[in-house]
Structure formats: C-alpha cells, structure tokens
Coordinates of C-alpha atoms and ligand atoms in Angstrom, one line a residue:
M1 CA -12.0 13.4 -7.9
K2 CA -12.9 14.6 -4.5
K3 CA -14.1 11.9 -3.2
Q4 CA -11.5 9.7 -1.0
L5 CA -12.4 6.2 -2.9
Q6 CA -11.6 3.2 -0.9
P7 CA -9.4 0.3 -2.3
E8 CA -12.3 -1.8 -3.1
T9 CA -13.6 0.9 -5.7
L10 CA -10.3 1.7 -6.9
M11 CA -8.9 -2.3 -7.9
M12 CA -10.9 -2.3 -10.6
S13 CA -8.9 1.1 -12.3
H14 CA -6.2 2.4 -10.6
G15 CA -2.6 3.1 -12.1
Y16 CA -4.1 2.0 -15.4
N17 CA -5.6 4.7 -18.6
P18 CA -7.6 2.8 -21.5
E19 CA -5.4 5.3 -23.8
W20 CA -2.6 3.4 -23.6
S21 CA -3.9 0.2 -25.0
E22 CA -6.5 1.4 -27.6
G23 CA -9.2 1.9 -24.9
A24 CA -9.2 -1.6 -23.8
V25 CA -10.9 -1.7 -20.1
K26 CA -8.5 -4.0 -18.8
C27 CA -5.0 -3.7 -18.5
P28 CA -4.0 -5.9 -21.4
I29 CA -0.7 -9.0 -20.3
F30 CA 2.4 -6.4 -22.0
Q31 CA 3.8 -10.1 -22.6
T32 CA 7.5 -8.0 -24.0
S33 CA 10.8 -8.4 -22.8
T34 CA 12.0 -4.9 -23.5
F35 CA 10.5 -1.4 -24.7
V36 CA 11.3 0.5 -27.3
F37 CA 13.1 4.0 -26.5
K38 CA 11.9 7.3 -28.8
K39 CA 15.4 8.7 -29.0
A40 CA 18.7 7.7 -27.6
E41 CA 18.9 10.6 -25.4
Q42 CA 15.7 8.7 -24.0
G43 CA 17.0 5.5 -23.3
K44 CA 20.1 7.7 -21.9
A45 CA 17.9 9.3 -18.9
Y46 CA 15.5 6.3 -18.5
F47 CA 18.9 4.5 -17.3
E48 CA 20.4 7.0 -15.8
L49 CA 17.1 7.1 -13.5
A50 CA 17.3 3.9 -12.9
Y51 CA 20.9 3.4 -11.3
G52 CA 20.3 6.3 -9.6
L53 CA 23.1 8.3 -11.7
R54 CA 20.8 11.5 -10.9
T55 CA 17.9 12.6 -9.3
Q56 CA 14.7 12.5 -11.2
E57 CA 13.7 16.0 -12.2
A58 CA 10.0 16.8 -11.1
D59 CA 7.8 16.5 -14.0
E60 CA 10.0 13.3 -15.3
S61 CA 9.5 9.5 -14.3
Q62 CA 11.1 6.5 -14.8
G63 CA 10.5 5.2 -18.4
L64 CA 9.9 1.3 -19.4
I65 CA 13.2 -0.6 -19.6
Y66 CA 13.4 -4.2 -20.0
S67 CA 11.1 -6.4 -18.1
R68 CA 13.4 -7.4 -15.0
L69 CA 13.5 -3.6 -14.2
N70 CA 10.0 -2.9 -14.8
N71 CA 6.6 -3.9 -16.7
P72 CA 3.2 -2.4 -16.9
D73 CA 1.7 -5.3 -15.1
M74 CA 4.2 -5.2 -12.2
E75 CA 3.9 -1.9 -11.5
I76 CA 0.2 -1.0 -12.3
L77 CA -0.3 -4.4 -9.9
E78 CA 2.3 -2.4 -7.0
E79 CA 0.0 0.4 -7.3
R80 CA -3.5 -1.6 -6.7
L81 CA -1.4 -3.4 -3.4
K82 CA -0.1 -0.2 -1.8
L83 CA -3.7 1.1 -1.6
W84 CA -4.9 -1.7 0.9
D85 CA -1.7 -1.2 3.2
G86 CA -1.7 2.9 3.1
A87 CA 2.2 1.5 2.1
E88 CA 4.4 4.5 -0.1
A89 CA 5.7 1.8 -1.9
C90 CA 5.6 -2.0 -3.2
A91 CA 7.7 -4.7 -5.1
V92 CA 6.2 -7.5 -5.9
F93 CA 7.9 -11.0 -7.3
E94 CA 7.5 -14.4 -8.5
S95 CA 6.7 -15.9 -5.1
G96 CA 6.4 -15.2 -1.1
M97 CA 9.8 -16.6 -0.5
S98 CA 11.4 -14.4 -3.0
A99 CA 10.2 -11.0 -1.5
I100 CA 11.0 -12.5 1.9
T101 CA 14.6 -13.4 1.0
T102 CA 15.2 -11.1 -1.2
A103 CA 14.3 -8.4 2.4
L104 CA 16.5 -10.7 4.8
F105 CA 19.4 -10.1 2.2
E106 CA 18.9 -7.0 1.1
F107 CA 18.7 -5.8 5.3
L108 CA 21.3 -7.9 6.8
Q109 CA 24.4 -8.2 6.2
P110 CA 27.6 -11.4 7.6
G111 CA 27.8 -10.8 11.3
D112 CA 24.4 -9.4 11.7
L113 CA 22.3 -10.9 14.4
L114 CA 18.5 -12.0 12.9
L115 CA 16.0 -11.9 15.6
F116 CA 12.6 -13.8 14.8
S117 CA 9.2 -14.9 16.4
N118 CA 8.3 -18.4 16.4
P119 CA 7.0 -20.7 14.5
L120 CA 7.4 -19.5 11.5
Y121 CA 6.3 -20.8 7.9
G122 CA 8.4 -23.8 7.1
G123 CA 10.1 -22.1 4.1
T124 CA 11.3 -19.2 5.8
D125 CA 12.7 -21.5 8.5
H126 CA 14.5 -23.4 6.3
F127 CA 15.9 -20.1 5.2
V128 CA 16.6 -18.8 8.4
H129 CA 18.6 -21.5 10.0
H130 CA 20.0 -23.2 6.7
V131 CA 20.8 -20.4 4.3
L132 CA 21.2 -17.0 6.2
T133 CA 23.8 -19.2 8.9
K134 CA 26.0 -19.9 6.4
W135 CA 26.3 -16.6 5.6
G136 CA 27.5 -15.3 8.5
I137 CA 23.9 -14.5 9.9
T138 CA 23.3 -15.1 13.7
V139 CA 19.7 -16.4 14.1
R140 CA 17.6 -16.1 17.6
G141 CA 14.0 -16.7 17.6
F142 CA 11.2 -16.4 20.5
R143 CA 8.1 -17.9 21.5
P144 CA 4.9 -16.8 21.0
N145 CA 3.6 -14.4 23.6
A146 CA 7.5 -13.8 24.5
T147 CA 7.7 -10.9 27.3
R148 CA 9.4 -7.8 26.3
E149 CA 12.1 -9.0 29.4
E150 CA 12.6 -12.5 27.7
I151 CA 13.3 -11.0 24.2
V152 CA 15.7 -8.6 25.5
E153 CA 17.3 -11.0 27.3
I154 CA 17.9 -13.4 24.2
V155 CA 19.3 -10.1 22.2
E156 CA 21.7 -9.2 25.2
S157 CA 22.9 -12.9 25.6
S158 CA 23.1 -13.5 21.5
G159 CA 26.9 -11.7 21.6
K160 CA 25.7 -10.0 18.5
K161 CA 23.3 -7.4 20.5
D162 CA 25.1 -4.0 18.7
R163 CA 24.6 -6.2 15.4
L164 CA 20.7 -7.0 15.6
G165 CA 19.7 -6.0 12.0
M166 CA 16.5 -7.2 11.7
I167 CA 13.4 -8.7 13.6
L168 CA 11.5 -10.6 11.6
I169 CA 7.8 -12.1 12.5
E170 CA 4.7 -13.4 11.6
T171 CA 1.7 -12.9 13.1
P172 CA -0.8 -14.5 13.2
A173 CA 1.8 -17.7 13.1
N174 CA 1.1 -20.7 10.7
P175 CA -0.6 -23.0 11.8
T176 CA -1.8 -22.1 15.3
N177 CA -2.8 -18.9 15.2
A178 CA -0.3 -17.6 18.2
L179 CA -0.2 -13.7 18.2
T180 CA 3.1 -11.4 18.7
D181 CA 2.8 -8.0 19.3
I182 CA 3.9 -5.5 16.7
A183 CA 4.1 -2.6 18.7
L184 CA 6.4 -4.3 21.2
C185 CA 8.9 -5.3 18.5
K186 CA 9.3 -2.1 17.1
S187 CA 10.1 -0.9 20.3
I188 CA 12.7 -3.3 20.5
A189 CA 14.4 -2.7 17.6
D190 CA 13.9 1.5 18.5
Q191 CA 16.4 0.2 21.5
Y192 CA 18.6 -1.5 19.5
S193 CA 18.7 1.0 16.3
S194 CA 21.6 3.9 16.3
S195 CA 21.7 6.8 14.0
G196 CA 23.8 5.4 11.7
R197 CA 22.0 2.2 11.8
Q198 CA 18.1 1.3 11.4
V199 CA 16.9 -1.9 13.0
V200 CA 13.9 -3.1 9.9
V201 CA 11.3 -4.4 11.4
A202 CA 9.4 -7.1 9.1
V203 CA 6.0 -8.7 9.4
D204 CA 4.7 -11.7 7.2
N205 CA 1.1 -10.4 7.0
T206 CA -0.2 -13.7 4.7
Y207 CA -2.4 -14.9 7.6
M208 CA -4.5 -11.6 7.7
G209 CA -3.7 -9.6 4.6
P210 CA -3.7 -7.4 2.9
L211 CA -7.4 -7.1 4.4
W212 CA -7.5 -7.6 8.2
Q213 CA -4.3 -6.3 9.7
H214 CA -2.0 -3.1 8.9
P215 CA 1.6 -3.6 10.4
L216 CA 2.8 -0.1 8.9
Q217 CA 0.2 1.3 11.2
H218 CA 1.5 -0.5 14.0
G219 CA 5.0 0.4 13.8
A220 CA 6.9 -2.4 11.7
D221 CA 8.7 -0.9 8.2
L222 CA 8.1 -4.0 5.8
V223 CA 5.1 -6.0 5.1
L224 CA 5.6 -9.0 3.4
Y225 CA 3.0 -11.2 1.4
S226 CA 2.9 -14.5 -0.1
A227 CA 0.6 -13.4 -2.4
T228 CA -0.2 -16.9 -3.6
K229 CA -2.9 -17.1 -0.6
Y230 CA -5.5 -14.6 -0.4
I231 CA -4.3 -12.0 -3.0
G232 CA -4.3 -14.5 -5.5
G233 CA -7.2 -16.8 -3.5
H234 CA -7.5 -19.1 -6.6
S235 CA -5.0 -21.6 -6.2
D236 CA -3.7 -21.2 -9.6
V237 CA -0.7 -18.4 -8.8
I238 CA 2.8 -18.3 -7.0
A239 CA 3.7 -14.7 -6.3
G240 CA 5.1 -12.3 -2.9
A241 CA 4.9 -8.7 -2.3
C242 CA 6.5 -6.2 0.1
L243 CA 5.4 -2.9 1.2
G244 CA 7.2 0.0 3.0
N245 CA 8.3 3.7 2.6
M246 CA 9.5 4.5 -0.9
E247 CA 13.5 4.2 0.3
L248 CA 13.9 0.5 2.1
I249 CA 11.7 -0.5 -1.3
Q250 CA 13.6 1.1 -3.3
R251 CA 16.9 -0.8 -2.2
I252 CA 14.8 -3.8 -2.3
K253 CA 13.8 -3.2 -5.7
V254 CA 17.7 -2.7 -6.7
L255 CA 18.5 -5.9 -5.5
R256 CA 15.1 -7.8 -7.4
T257 CA 17.1 -6.5 -10.8
F258 CA 19.8 -8.2 -10.0
L259 CA 18.5 -11.5 -8.1
G260 CA 16.2 -11.6 -11.0
N261 CA 13.2 -12.8 -8.9
M262 CA 10.4 -10.1 -10.1
I263 CA 7.2 -10.9 -11.0
A264 CA 6.4 -12.3 -14.8
P265 CA 4.0 -10.1 -16.5
H266 CA 1.2 -12.6 -16.8
T267 CA 1.6 -13.5 -13.0
G268 CA 0.8 -9.9 -12.3
W269 CA -1.7 -9.5 -14.3
L270 CA -3.3 -12.4 -12.8
L271 CA -3.4 -10.9 -9.5
L272 CA -4.9 -7.6 -10.6
R273 CA -7.9 -9.8 -12.1
S274 CA -7.7 -11.5 -8.2
L275 CA -7.5 -8.1 -6.5
E276 CA -11.1 -7.0 -7.8
T277 CA -12.3 -9.5 -5.9
L278 CA -10.1 -9.5 -3.0
K279 CA -12.7 -8.0 -0.3
I280 CA -15.5 -9.9 -1.0
R281 CA -13.9 -13.2 -0.9
M282 CA -12.3 -12.5 2.3
E283 CA -14.8 -11.5 3.9
K284 CA -17.0 -14.9 2.6
Q285 CA -14.1 -16.7 3.9
A286 CA -14.3 -15.0 7.3
E287 CA -17.6 -14.9 7.7
N288 CA -17.7 -19.1 6.5
A289 CA -15.0 -19.3 9.0
Q290 CA -17.0 -18.2 12.1
V291 CA -19.7 -20.3 11.7
I292 CA -17.2 -23.4 11.7
A293 CA -15.0 -22.5 14.2
S294 CA -18.1 -22.2 16.5
R295 CA -19.7 -25.3 15.7
L296 CA -16.0 -27.2 15.4
S297 CA -15.2 -25.7 19.2
Q298 CA -18.9 -27.2 20.4
H299 CA -18.3 -30.9 18.5
P300 CA -17.4 -33.7 21.1
K301 CA -14.6 -35.2 18.8
I302 CA -12.7 -31.9 18.8
A303 CA -10.0 -31.4 21.5
K304 CA -9.4 -27.6 21.6
V305 CA -10.4 -24.8 18.6
F306 CA -7.3 -22.2 17.4
Y307 CA -9.1 -19.5 15.9
L308 CA -8.9 -15.9 16.8
G309 CA -12.4 -15.5 17.3
L310 CA -12.6 -17.3 19.8
L311 CA -10.7 -16.0 21.9
T312 CA -11.9 -14.7 25.3
P313 CA -11.2 -11.8 27.6
E314 CA -9.5 -15.2 29.5
D315 CA -6.4 -15.0 27.3
S316 CA -5.2 -11.8 28.6
V317 CA -2.6 -10.8 26.1
N318 CA -3.4 -12.8 22.9
Y319 CA -7.1 -11.5 23.4
E320 CA -5.6 -7.6 23.7
V321 CA -3.4 -8.2 20.9
Y322 CA -5.7 -9.4 18.5
H323 CA -8.4 -6.2 19.3
R324 CA -5.0 -3.8 18.7
Q325 CA -3.9 -5.7 15.8
C326 CA -6.6 -7.4 14.0
S327 CA -10.0 -6.7 12.4
S328 CA -11.3 -10.1 11.9
P329 CA -10.8 -13.8 13.2
G330 CA -9.9 -14.0 9.6
A331 CA -10.6 -17.4 7.8
M332 CA -7.8 -19.8 9.2
I333 CA -8.9 -22.3 11.8
S334 CA -7.1 -25.3 13.6
F335 CA -8.1 -27.3 15.3
E336 CA -7.1 -30.9 17.6
V337 CA -8.9 -34.1 17.4
V338 CA -9.7 -36.3 20.1
G339 CA -7.0 -38.7 19.4
G340 CA -3.8 -38.3 17.2
E341 CA -2.5 -38.7 13.9
H342 CA -4.7 -42.0 13.2
E343 CA -7.9 -39.6 14.0
A344 CA -6.5 -36.7 12.5
F345 CA -5.6 -39.0 9.4
T346 CA -8.8 -40.5 9.5
F347 CA -10.7 -37.0 9.0
L348 CA -9.1 -35.8 6.3
N349 CA -8.9 -38.9 4.5
H350 CA -12.9 -39.1 4.4
L351 CA -13.2 -35.1 3.4
Q352 CA -15.5 -35.2 0.1
I353 CA -15.8 -31.0 0.0
V354 CA -12.6 -29.9 1.6
K355 CA -9.7 -30.9 -0.2
L356 CA -6.9 -32.0 1.1
A357 CA -3.7 -29.9 0.4
V358 CA -1.3 -27.1 1.6
S359 CA -1.8 -23.7 0.9
L360 CA -4.1 -21.1 2.1
G361 CA -6.6 -18.4 1.7
S362 CA -8.0 -19.8 -1.4
T363 CA -11.8 -19.6 -2.9
E364 CA -11.7 -23.6 -1.7
S365 CA -10.9 -25.2 1.4
L366 CA -8.1 -26.7 2.0
A367 CA -7.4 -29.0 4.7
Q368 CA -4.3 -30.7 5.7
H369 CA -2.0 -31.6 8.6
P370 CA 1.2 -29.4 10.0
A371 CA 3.1 -32.2 11.9
S372 CA 3.8 -34.2 8.6
M373 CA 3.2 -32.0 6.1
T374 CA 4.0 -27.8 6.3
H375 CA 6.2 -28.4 9.2
A376 CA 7.6 -31.8 8.7
G377 CA 10.9 -30.5 8.9
V378 CA 10.5 -28.4 12.4
A379 CA 12.5 -30.0 15.3
P380 CA 10.2 -32.4 17.5
E381 CA 10.4 -30.4 20.9
D382 CA 10.0 -27.2 18.9
K383 CA 6.6 -29.1 17.6
I384 CA 5.6 -29.7 21.3
A385 CA 6.8 -25.9 22.0
Y386 CA 4.6 -24.4 19.3
G387 CA 1.8 -26.8 19.6
I388 CA 2.3 -28.2 16.1
T389 CA 0.8 -31.9 17.9
D390 CA 0.1 -34.9 16.3
S391 CA -3.9 -34.4 16.4
L392 CA -3.5 -30.9 15.2
V393 CA -5.7 -30.2 11.7
R394 CA -4.9 -26.6 9.8
L395 CA -8.2 -25.8 7.8
S396 CA -8.1 -23.0 5.1
V397 CA -11.9 -21.8 4.7
G398 CA -13.3 -20.9 1.3
V399 CA -16.1 -19.1 -0.4
E400 CA -18.1 -22.4 -0.7
N401 CA -22.2 -22.5 1.0
A402 CA -21.1 -22.4 4.8
E403 CA -23.8 -25.6 5.9
D404 CA -22.5 -27.6 2.6
L405 CA -19.0 -27.5 4.4
W406 CA -20.2 -27.8 7.8
W407 CA -21.7 -31.2 6.6
D408 CA -18.8 -32.8 4.8
L409 CA -16.6 -31.6 8.4
E410 CA -19.1 -33.3 10.2
Q411 CA -19.3 -36.6 8.0
A412 CA -15.4 -36.8 7.8
L413 CA -15.4 -36.4 12.4
E414 CA -18.1 -39.2 12.3
Q415 CA -15.4 -41.8 10.7
I416 CA -12.8 -41.2 13.9
Q417 CA -13.6 -43.9 16.4
N418 CA -14.3 -43.0 19.8
V419 CA -10.7 -43.1 21.3
Ligands
LIG1 C1 2.9 -19.4 1.6 C2 4.0 -18.6 2.6 C3 5.0 -18.2 2.4 C4 5.9 -18.5 0.9 O1 5.0 -17.8 0.0 P1 5.2 -18.8 -1.4 O2 4.4 -18.0 -2.2 O3 4.5 -20.3 -1.1 O4 6.4 -18.9 -2.0 C5 5.1 -17.5 3.2 N1 4.8 -17.3 4.3 C6 3.7 -17.5 4.6 C7 2.8 -17.5 6.1 C8 2.9 -18.5 3.7 O5 1.9 -18.8 4.3

C-alpha cells in the first residue's frame, strides 16, 4: 500500500493475516502454552535465535516456541502498540507494575543510583523505596518543576554520581498533573553517560498515552504504560507495556522470559479489541473533561482545579512544558473542594453516576480521594510538598454524556454544607 496509514486505521489489521486462522477476520485467542515444530531442525533454529546463540539470517524470523517467550496475541499487540509511539520495539506484560519493575531491574545494578520525579504512582513509589533499596540501589527523588541546577545538585550530593543508572519520570504526575520536562532529563542523563554506560531515561506515560504525549520524540529511551488504563480502557483488565529501541527492548524481553511476567493470550486479545476504539474513546474523554474542568473552576464549592487545559501563560514553566510535550489536556482532573476530608468524602459519597473507585482512563468516570486511597502510603510531609491535600479529589472522566456527568457532579457538590 502506498499511502502511509494512521494508527487508528491500522488497529483493525496490522500484524495479523486472516489466512493464518481459517480466514477469521479477527485474530483468535491463541490459548496454547506451546507450539509444534515442523522438524527438529526448526526447533533448534528457533532456540538458537531466542537464546541469541547466532544472529538472524535476512530471510529468517523468530518462530513460535512456547507462550512464555512468544505467542501471536502478545506479538500482534506489540506490533500495534509500536505504531502509536513510533517505537522500534515493544514488550507487553501482565500488569503496568511488571513493565515498570522489569525495566528498573534490567537497567539498574546493586551500587547504582536511580533518580526519579515526585510524586510517583503509589505502587512505583513503594517499589523504589522498599524493594530497590534492599537490592543496594540508592534512590533520590526530585520535586515537580525542579530546575536543572537542583536536579544536578541531587545527583552530585548523592555520593553516587558515577553510578547514575536511570532517570524515571512520571509526567503528568498522578494525582496532581504536575509536569516534568523530558528533554531536560535527557540532557542530564547525557551529562552523566559515558561511552561504556548509558543513563536510561524512562517515562511512565500512563496519564497521557499513547495518544497525547510521545516521550521518545522528546529524548526518552523507554516509555512505560499501565495498559490497565487508557489502552485497556474498560476497567476489565490489568496489563502493561514498555517501548523503546530494539536493543533496550530485547534486554527487557529476555528478563521477562525469565521472570515469567509476560501478558497472557487472553489479556493480549482483550487489548487488541480495546485498541480498535482507543482514539475515539480518548478523544471523547478529553472533550468531556474540558467541559467539566472549566465548569468546576467556576463552582463556589471548589477551591482549586488542577487540569492541564486550565494552564495559562502565567504558569510559566508548566505552560511551556505542556505545550511542548502534550497534544491534549487529557481526561484526568483533580480539584480541591472547599473544606477538608469530610467535605471531599461528602462529595464522593453522593455521586450517582461517577463510580467511587481507583484506576483511570476508562469508559466510565471514576473518582477517588488520593490522600487516603491511592497515595495513602506517601509520607505526610511529601503529601504536603506535592499538593496531595485532604480536600483533593481525583476524577477520571469517561465517555458518558457530559451534561449527565455535570448534573451528577453538581448535585454531589450541593451536598457539601457551607464551611
Ligand atoms: C495504574 C498505574 C500504574 C500501575 O499499573 P498496573 O496496571 O495497576 O500494574 C503505574 N503507573 C501509573 C501512572 C498508573 O496510573
């Protein structure tokens, strides 16, 4: 085909040939643990490639062996996810946490330094502080909007500047939409890289991706996803992904093979289905979120709204980074109600359409209280530093009718007594 097709067109066909499956228009679930070799010689050849015992011939491809190494649903999903981020390679996992932890374990060794942006997703935060440190890795965080000088000072004063292994960033950050400049982090990584040692920049793009922010274009080496969120999009599956160049993803796939945390055929198949509607779902969610955020910002029971679409040139650094890195304000809003925990709970307890649940990026709208739920484990002083206050509510806007959603939010806000 001569025409360069867009990802949303290719989601229905890319990487799958109906001739492989009796003409089935849809890729079936290859619910099998193992694959039959035509001849012993073929099995030998596949293993040689899988174990890197020799290089691949030009006319040769890696054959199917065993579903911990490869499976058609897993591979087709990887091929399709690559298109959105323009990545060379992709590895998919049974959860977002397994994608993140596998990447951290592959690119960090005992004695290394991990630098990360704050705040991090609660699960990642726990892994960094309580698991990596047990493996002899030094961890240092920097605050949202930290300047180059501040970040460099954190590295220099760590006593481990020659061992910086990785910079992990989450932008926009959960739950406040705080931004981190990816290109700035890449240039700091380059400053501490040497010929034999590349400091890897990894971006958790769950909040924006894979549609609205493409970290690889801004210098990131790895993009990480909780595919449970927008990619899955229906609150019915847990999954994850990591994308980057061939060399880095090959290393991650080898570790995945031995950790055994690859995606299952059925989960992969569910995500193939989800990807067909990814763009229309995400666009509708962002459209709804823009209506809701601007009305919330006018509401007397609301003290403050954190939404990328409400940034103005007065928010200087954030405004510039937002316009450079993101193509949409997204569908995640957080806001402070007037009052504290009691008022936030009153609001949450009176929602009738929006579900009181954690997670995000789904067709249905979800609301929760970060300080006592997703970010309950964050140290009290850090909660204050990152703006995770008792009055903060996080809202993930779905594809419902915007007026219906606004009706629900307004009637729940009315339940808050004047404080
Ligand atoms: C949910 C989430 C994760 C963890 O993903 P799981 O699929 O739940 O394992 C990681 N990062 C961010 C930003 C998330 O929102």
